[in-house]
């Protein structure tokens, strides 16, 4: 491709509207343009990169046994009503009506679509396992579309669905996808971790999020440097922290005027925060009061709260009236002396405390010398892991202190069990002629988000630094003055040779000043630049510059193809 024919409108300045660096760079380097909030045109450079990412995905999906198909984006409401998700999906689902008033959704995901397809066609265990995937636009009317392609409302996703005859089969499919994801993100040159994730309401299953490490990421993850453990902060299962054993002192109620926060209580009573117990009060959609107690220096993890309470869907902050109905008092709560009617959850670490401070369920009063094992009524409470992971918590696998980092979720793998096959009554006949529900899994990758994550991880003050496997072009050939025929012809020959030997190369044949062209090369981020100048012409050579390292060297004319191919392979090893 020649730069004079390429549509890559670069901007002189960073656009003010963008916050995240990858978003700014994609706008400035001529990769994307916005059409509406969360909706983007992928210009040729971005589309080249996305096609390369999609090709890597396709190769790995196929070699893991996947088969590509294409389902309609527009999905009839009936199948979503059948699974029960038409109501649950809420405002995130983009809905429309046809001319007859029939309702449709623009697919945010395709479990309903694929399950109803398979339900009507696959009748025997002999047709299993099946792995089917597609790459297409997905639609989610996100509350806060932002950061360009990271969280958009229309985005390209690869989604694969697996169908197996039993749980063992499903777990094998899951492992195949997990391994394929590992290869895909490695081949894209990313530094990432598969992170144990929450799989929501689907009990007993597994889920991992593939998370690209970047300080700007929206997910917070805990990881261990000693073993391989990594988990999202929502999921990380935590060990009980044991306090030092103390003699039990008698429970006593004390005055704590206006001390309705842990900070105020601890200062007023002059005790360390680790000796206090705090409460968070929620209500679920049915109005059920749920009280969660954790150590004063810990935070309540709402996902763990939801998982601990059967049938709870969403959590809201509790109303004062609900709290007082069970004899509680906001700001001064504890499980001691509460009436029945609330679900009382206590973090396992709280049960290890001695002589602590907790609310007395009366205004301006706390208990001191609370020892939960003695003072909480064990038949009225549920003891479980409730808290959010923090830096320095012991690793649940090896005990080493955990570190925290941020990351970008680029893909997720899930076992679904028979959640959808049951809801949509999708069955097959097993070896004994008995009807069984399919055991399913689903596996997504955001293609645009992967491209954006790659930029977040690889850039400098001058622009993007592409990893060769996903660069829009691997190499750019720049004659410093394209108006000079000798330079242009020399550059064209090199360009053709590289192209014929399979290198993805751009010829910058624009009549721009050399400085402008070099700036654009750095901004767009081609891994290797080959420069042709009067000086290199004289010595029958070229200058090459490696974008990532800044290294510059001269290469003799006859060696160019071989050297460039070696450099590309070497760069692919540098992650
Ligand atoms: P998130 O938690 O970031 O909203 P999700 O868990 O809802 O994402 P999945 O349903 O697991 O997303 O979708 C699979 C993949 O699709 C994600 O890992 C991500 O790469 C991509 N993706 C999801 N939502 C968006 C979006 N709004 N914009 C761009 N990519 C997205
Ligand atoms: Mg996800």
Coordinates of C-alpha atoms in Angstrom, one line a residue, residues 237-505:
X237 CA -11.5 -15.8 48.1
X238 CA -9.8 -14.8 51.3
X239 CA -8.2 -16.6 54.2
X240 CA -9.4 -15.9 57.7
X241 CA -7.1 -13.6 59.6
X242 CA -6.6 -14.8 63.1
X243 CA -6.2 -12.2 65.9
X244 CA -4.0 -12.8 68.8
X245 CA -5.7 -14.7 71.6
X246 CA -6.8 -12.5 74.5
X247 CA -8.6 -13.1 77.8
X248 CA -12.3 -12.4 77.3
X249 CA -13.5 -9.3 79.1
X250 CA -17.1 -8.7 80.1
X251 CA -19.4 -7.1 77.4
X252 CA -20.1 -3.4 78.3
X253 CA -22.3 -0.7 76.7
X254 CA -20.6 2.7 76.6
X255 CA -21.6 6.2 75.4
X256 CA -20.2 7.3 72.0
X257 CA -21.9 10.6 71.2
X258 CA -22.3 11.3 67.5
X259 CA -19.9 8.5 66.6
X260 CA -21.8 7.1 63.6
X261 CA -18.8 6.2 61.6
X262 CA -15.9 3.8 62.3
X263 CA -13.4 6.6 62.1
X264 CA -15.3 8.6 64.8
X265 CA -15.7 5.6 67.1
X266 CA -12.1 4.5 66.9
X267 CA -10.8 8.0 67.6
X268 CA -13.3 8.6 70.4
X269 CA -12.6 5.3 72.2
X270 CA -8.9 5.4 71.2
X271 CA -8.8 1.8 69.8
X272 CA -7.0 0.6 66.6
X273 CA -9.4 0.2 63.7
X274 CA -8.7 -3.5 63.5
X275 CA -10.5 -3.8 66.9
X276 CA -13.7 -2.4 65.5
X277 CA -16.6 -4.1 63.7
X278 CA -18.6 -2.2 61.1
X279 CA -21.9 -2.8 59.4
X280 CA -23.3 -2.2 56.0
X281 CA -27.1 -2.5 55.5
X282 CA -28.7 -3.5 52.2
X283 CA -32.1 -4.4 50.9
X284 CA -32.7 -6.6 47.9
X285 CA -35.3 -6.2 45.2
X286 CA -37.9 -7.9 47.5
X287 CA -37.2 -5.5 50.3
X288 CA -35.4 -8.1 52.4
X289 CA -33.0 -6.5 54.9
X290 CA -29.4 -7.9 54.6
X291 CA -26.8 -6.8 57.2
X292 CA -23.1 -7.4 56.5
X293 CA -20.5 -7.1 59.3
X294 CA -16.8 -6.8 58.6
X295 CA -13.7 -5.7 60.5
X296 CA -13.5 -1.8 60.6
X297 CA -10.5 -1.7 58.3
X298 CA -12.1 -4.0 55.7
X299 CA -14.6 -3.3 53.0
X300 CA -17.8 -5.3 52.2
X301 CA -17.7 -7.1 48.9
X302 CA -21.2 -6.8 47.4
X303 CA -20.8 -9.7 45.1
X304 CA -19.9 -12.0 48.0
X305 CA -23.0 -10.6 49.8
X306 CA -25.2 -11.5 46.8
X307 CA -23.7 -14.9 46.6
X308 CA -24.3 -15.6 50.3
X309 CA -28.0 -14.8 50.2
X310 CA -30.1 -17.2 48.3
X311 CA -32.4 -15.6 45.7
X312 CA -31.0 -12.1 46.1
X313 CA -30.6 -10.3 42.7
X314 CA -29.7 -6.7 43.4
X315 CA -28.6 -4.8 46.5
X316 CA -29.7 -1.3 47.4
X317 CA -28.8 0.8 50.5
X318 CA -31.3 -0.1 53.2
X319 CA -34.1 2.3 54.3
X320 CA -34.0 3.5 57.9
X321 CA -37.5 2.1 58.5
X322 CA -36.3 -1.4 57.5
X323 CA -33.4 -1.2 60.0
X324 CA -35.5 0.0 62.9
X325 CA -38.1 -2.7 62.1
X326 CA -35.5 -5.3 63.4
X327 CA -34.5 -3.1 66.3
X328 CA -31.4 -1.8 64.6
X329 CA -30.0 1.8 64.5
X330 CA -28.1 3.1 61.5
X331 CA -24.5 4.0 62.5
X332 CA -24.7 1.9 65.6
X333 CA -25.4 -1.6 64.3
X334 CA -24.3 -4.9 65.5
X335 CA -25.9 -8.4 65.6
X336 CA -26.2 -8.3 69.3
X337 CA -29.8 -8.0 70.4
X338 CA -31.4 -7.7 66.9
X339 CA -34.9 -9.0 66.4
X340 CA -35.6 -11.6 63.7
X341 CA -36.3 -10.5 60.2
X342 CA -32.9 -9.6 58.8
X343 CA -30.4 -11.8 57.0
X344 CA -27.2 -11.3 59.2
X345 CA -23.9 -12.0 57.5
X346 CA -20.7 -11.9 59.4
X347 CA -17.3 -12.1 57.8
X348 CA -15.2 -15.1 58.9
X349 CA -12.4 -12.8 60.1
X350 CA -14.8 -11.0 62.5
X351 CA -15.5 -14.3 64.2
X352 CA -11.8 -14.4 65.2
X353 CA -11.8 -11.1 67.0
X354 CA -11.5 -10.5 70.8
X355 CA -12.7 -7.6 72.9
X356 CA -13.7 -5.5 69.9
X357 CA -16.0 -2.5 69.5
X358 CA -19.4 -2.9 67.8
X359 CA -22.6 -0.9 67.7
X360 CA -25.2 -1.3 70.5
X361 CA -28.3 -0.8 68.2
X362 CA -29.0 2.4 70.1
X363 CA -28.2 6.0 69.2
X364 CA -24.8 7.1 70.5
X365 CA -24.0 3.8 72.1
X366 CA -21.5 1.1 71.4
X367 CA -20.5 -2.2 73.0
X368 CA -16.9 -2.7 74.0
X369 CA -15.3 -6.1 74.8
X370 CA -17.3 -7.8 72.0
X371 CA -16.0 -11.3 71.3
X372 CA -18.2 -12.5 68.4
X373 CA -17.8 -16.2 69.2
X374 CA -19.3 -15.6 72.6
X375 CA -21.6 -12.6 71.9
X376 CA -23.2 -13.3 68.5
X377 CA -26.0 -15.9 68.4
X378 CA -24.6 -18.6 66.1
X379 CA -28.1 -19.7 64.9
X380 CA -29.0 -16.2 63.8
X381 CA -26.0 -15.4 61.7
X382 CA -24.3 -16.7 58.5
X383 CA -20.5 -16.7 58.8
X384 CA -18.7 -16.5 55.4
X385 CA -16.0 -14.7 53.5
X386 CA -17.6 -11.3 52.8
X387 CA -14.8 -8.8 52.4
X388 CA -12.9 -7.1 49.6
X389 CA -9.3 -8.1 49.0
X390 CA -6.6 -5.6 50.0
X391 CA -2.9 -5.2 49.2
X392 CA -1.0 -7.4 51.7
X393 CA -3.7 -9.9 52.4
X394 CA -2.3 -13.4 52.5
X395 CA -2.5 -15.4 49.2
X396 CA -5.3 -18.0 49.5
X397 CA -3.1 -20.5 47.8
X398 CA 0.4 -20.0 49.3
X399 CA 0.1 -17.4 52.1
X400 CA 2.4 -14.9 50.5
X401 CA 1.3 -11.2 50.7
X402 CA -0.9 -10.3 47.7
X403 CA -0.2 -7.4 45.4
X404 CA -2.9 -5.3 43.7
X405 CA -2.8 -4.0 40.2
X406 CA -5.2 -2.7 37.6
X407 CA -6.1 -4.2 34.3
X408 CA -8.3 -4.2 31.2
X409 CA -10.6 -7.2 30.7
X410 CA -10.2 -8.2 27.1
X411 CA -11.9 -11.6 27.2
X412 CA -13.8 -13.8 29.5
X413 CA -14.5 -17.6 29.6
X414 CA -17.5 -19.0 31.4
X415 CA -19.0 -22.4 32.1
X416 CA -22.8 -22.0 32.0
X417 CA -23.9 -25.5 33.0
X418 CA -27.5 -26.0 31.9
X419 CA -28.7 -22.5 32.8
X420 CA -29.8 -21.7 29.3
X421 CA -30.5 -25.2 28.0
X422 CA -32.9 -25.6 31.0
X423 CA -34.5 -22.2 30.6
X424 CA -35.0 -22.8 26.9
X425 CA -35.7 -26.5 27.2
X426 CA -32.9 -27.6 24.9
X427 CA -32.3 -31.3 25.3
X428 CA -30.7 -34.3 23.5
X429 CA -30.8 -38.0 24.0
X430 CA -27.9 -39.6 25.9
X431 CA -26.3 -43.1 25.4
X432 CA -29.2 -44.6 27.3
X433 CA -31.9 -42.8 25.3
X434 CA -32.6 -40.5 28.2
X435 CA -33.3 -36.8 27.6
X436 CA -30.6 -34.5 29.0
X437 CA -30.0 -30.8 29.0
X438 CA -26.9 -29.6 27.2
X439 CA -24.0 -28.5 29.4
X440 CA -22.8 -25.2 27.9
X441 CA -20.0 -22.6 28.0
X442 CA -19.6 -19.2 26.6
X443 CA -16.4 -17.4 25.6
X444 CA -16.1 -13.7 24.5
X445 CA -13.3 -11.5 23.3
X446 CA -13.7 -7.8 22.6
X447 CA -11.7 -7.1 19.4
X448 CA -11.7 -3.3 19.7
X449 CA -11.0 -3.4 23.4
X450 CA -8.0 -5.7 22.7
X451 CA -6.6 -3.2 20.2
X452 CA -7.1 -0.3 22.7
X453 CA -5.5 -2.4 25.5
X454 CA -2.5 -3.0 23.2
X455 CA -2.0 0.7 22.8
X456 CA -2.4 1.4 26.5
X457 CA 0.4 -1.0 27.1
X458 CA 2.7 0.1 24.3
X459 CA 3.2 3.8 23.7
X460 CA 5.6 6.6 24.4
X461 CA 5.5 10.4 24.1
X462 CA 5.7 10.2 20.3
X463 CA 2.8 7.8 19.8
X464 CA 1.9 4.1 19.5
X465 CA 4.4 1.3 19.5
X466 CA 2.8 -1.7 17.7
X467 CA 3.7 -5.3 18.3
X468 CA 4.4 -6.6 14.7
X469 CA 1.7 -9.3 14.7
X470 CA -1.1 -6.7 15.1
X471 CA 0.5 -3.6 13.6
X472 CA -1.5 -2.0 10.7
X473 CA 1.7 -2.4 8.7
X474 CA 4.9 -4.1 9.9
X475 CA 7.3 -1.8 8.0
X476 CA 7.2 1.6 6.5
X477 CA 9.6 2.7 3.7
X478 CA 10.2 6.5 3.7
X479 CA 12.1 8.3 1.0
X480 CA 13.0 11.6 2.7
X481 CA 12.2 13.5 -0.4
X482 CA 9.7 11.6 -2.6
X483 CA 9.9 14.4 -5.2
X484 CA 13.4 13.1 -6.0
X485 CA 12.9 10.4 -8.6
X486 CA 16.1 8.5 -7.7
X487 CA 15.0 8.2 -4.0
X488 CA 11.4 7.3 -4.9
X489 CA 12.4 4.6 -7.4
X490 CA 14.9 3.1 -5.0
X491 CA 12.3 3.1 -2.2
X492 CA 9.7 1.6 -4.5
X493 CA 12.0 -1.3 -5.4
X494 CA 12.6 -2.1 -1.7
X495 CA 8.9 -1.8 -1.1
X496 CA 8.1 -4.3 -3.8
X497 CA 10.8 -6.8 -2.7
X498 CA 9.5 -6.7 0.8
X499 CA 5.9 -7.0 -0.3
X500 CA 6.8 -10.0 -2.6
X501 CA 8.5 -11.7 0.3
X502 CA 5.4 -11.5 2.5
X503 CA 6.2 -8.4 4.6
X504 CA 3.3 -6.1 5.3
X505 CA 4.7 -2.8 4.1

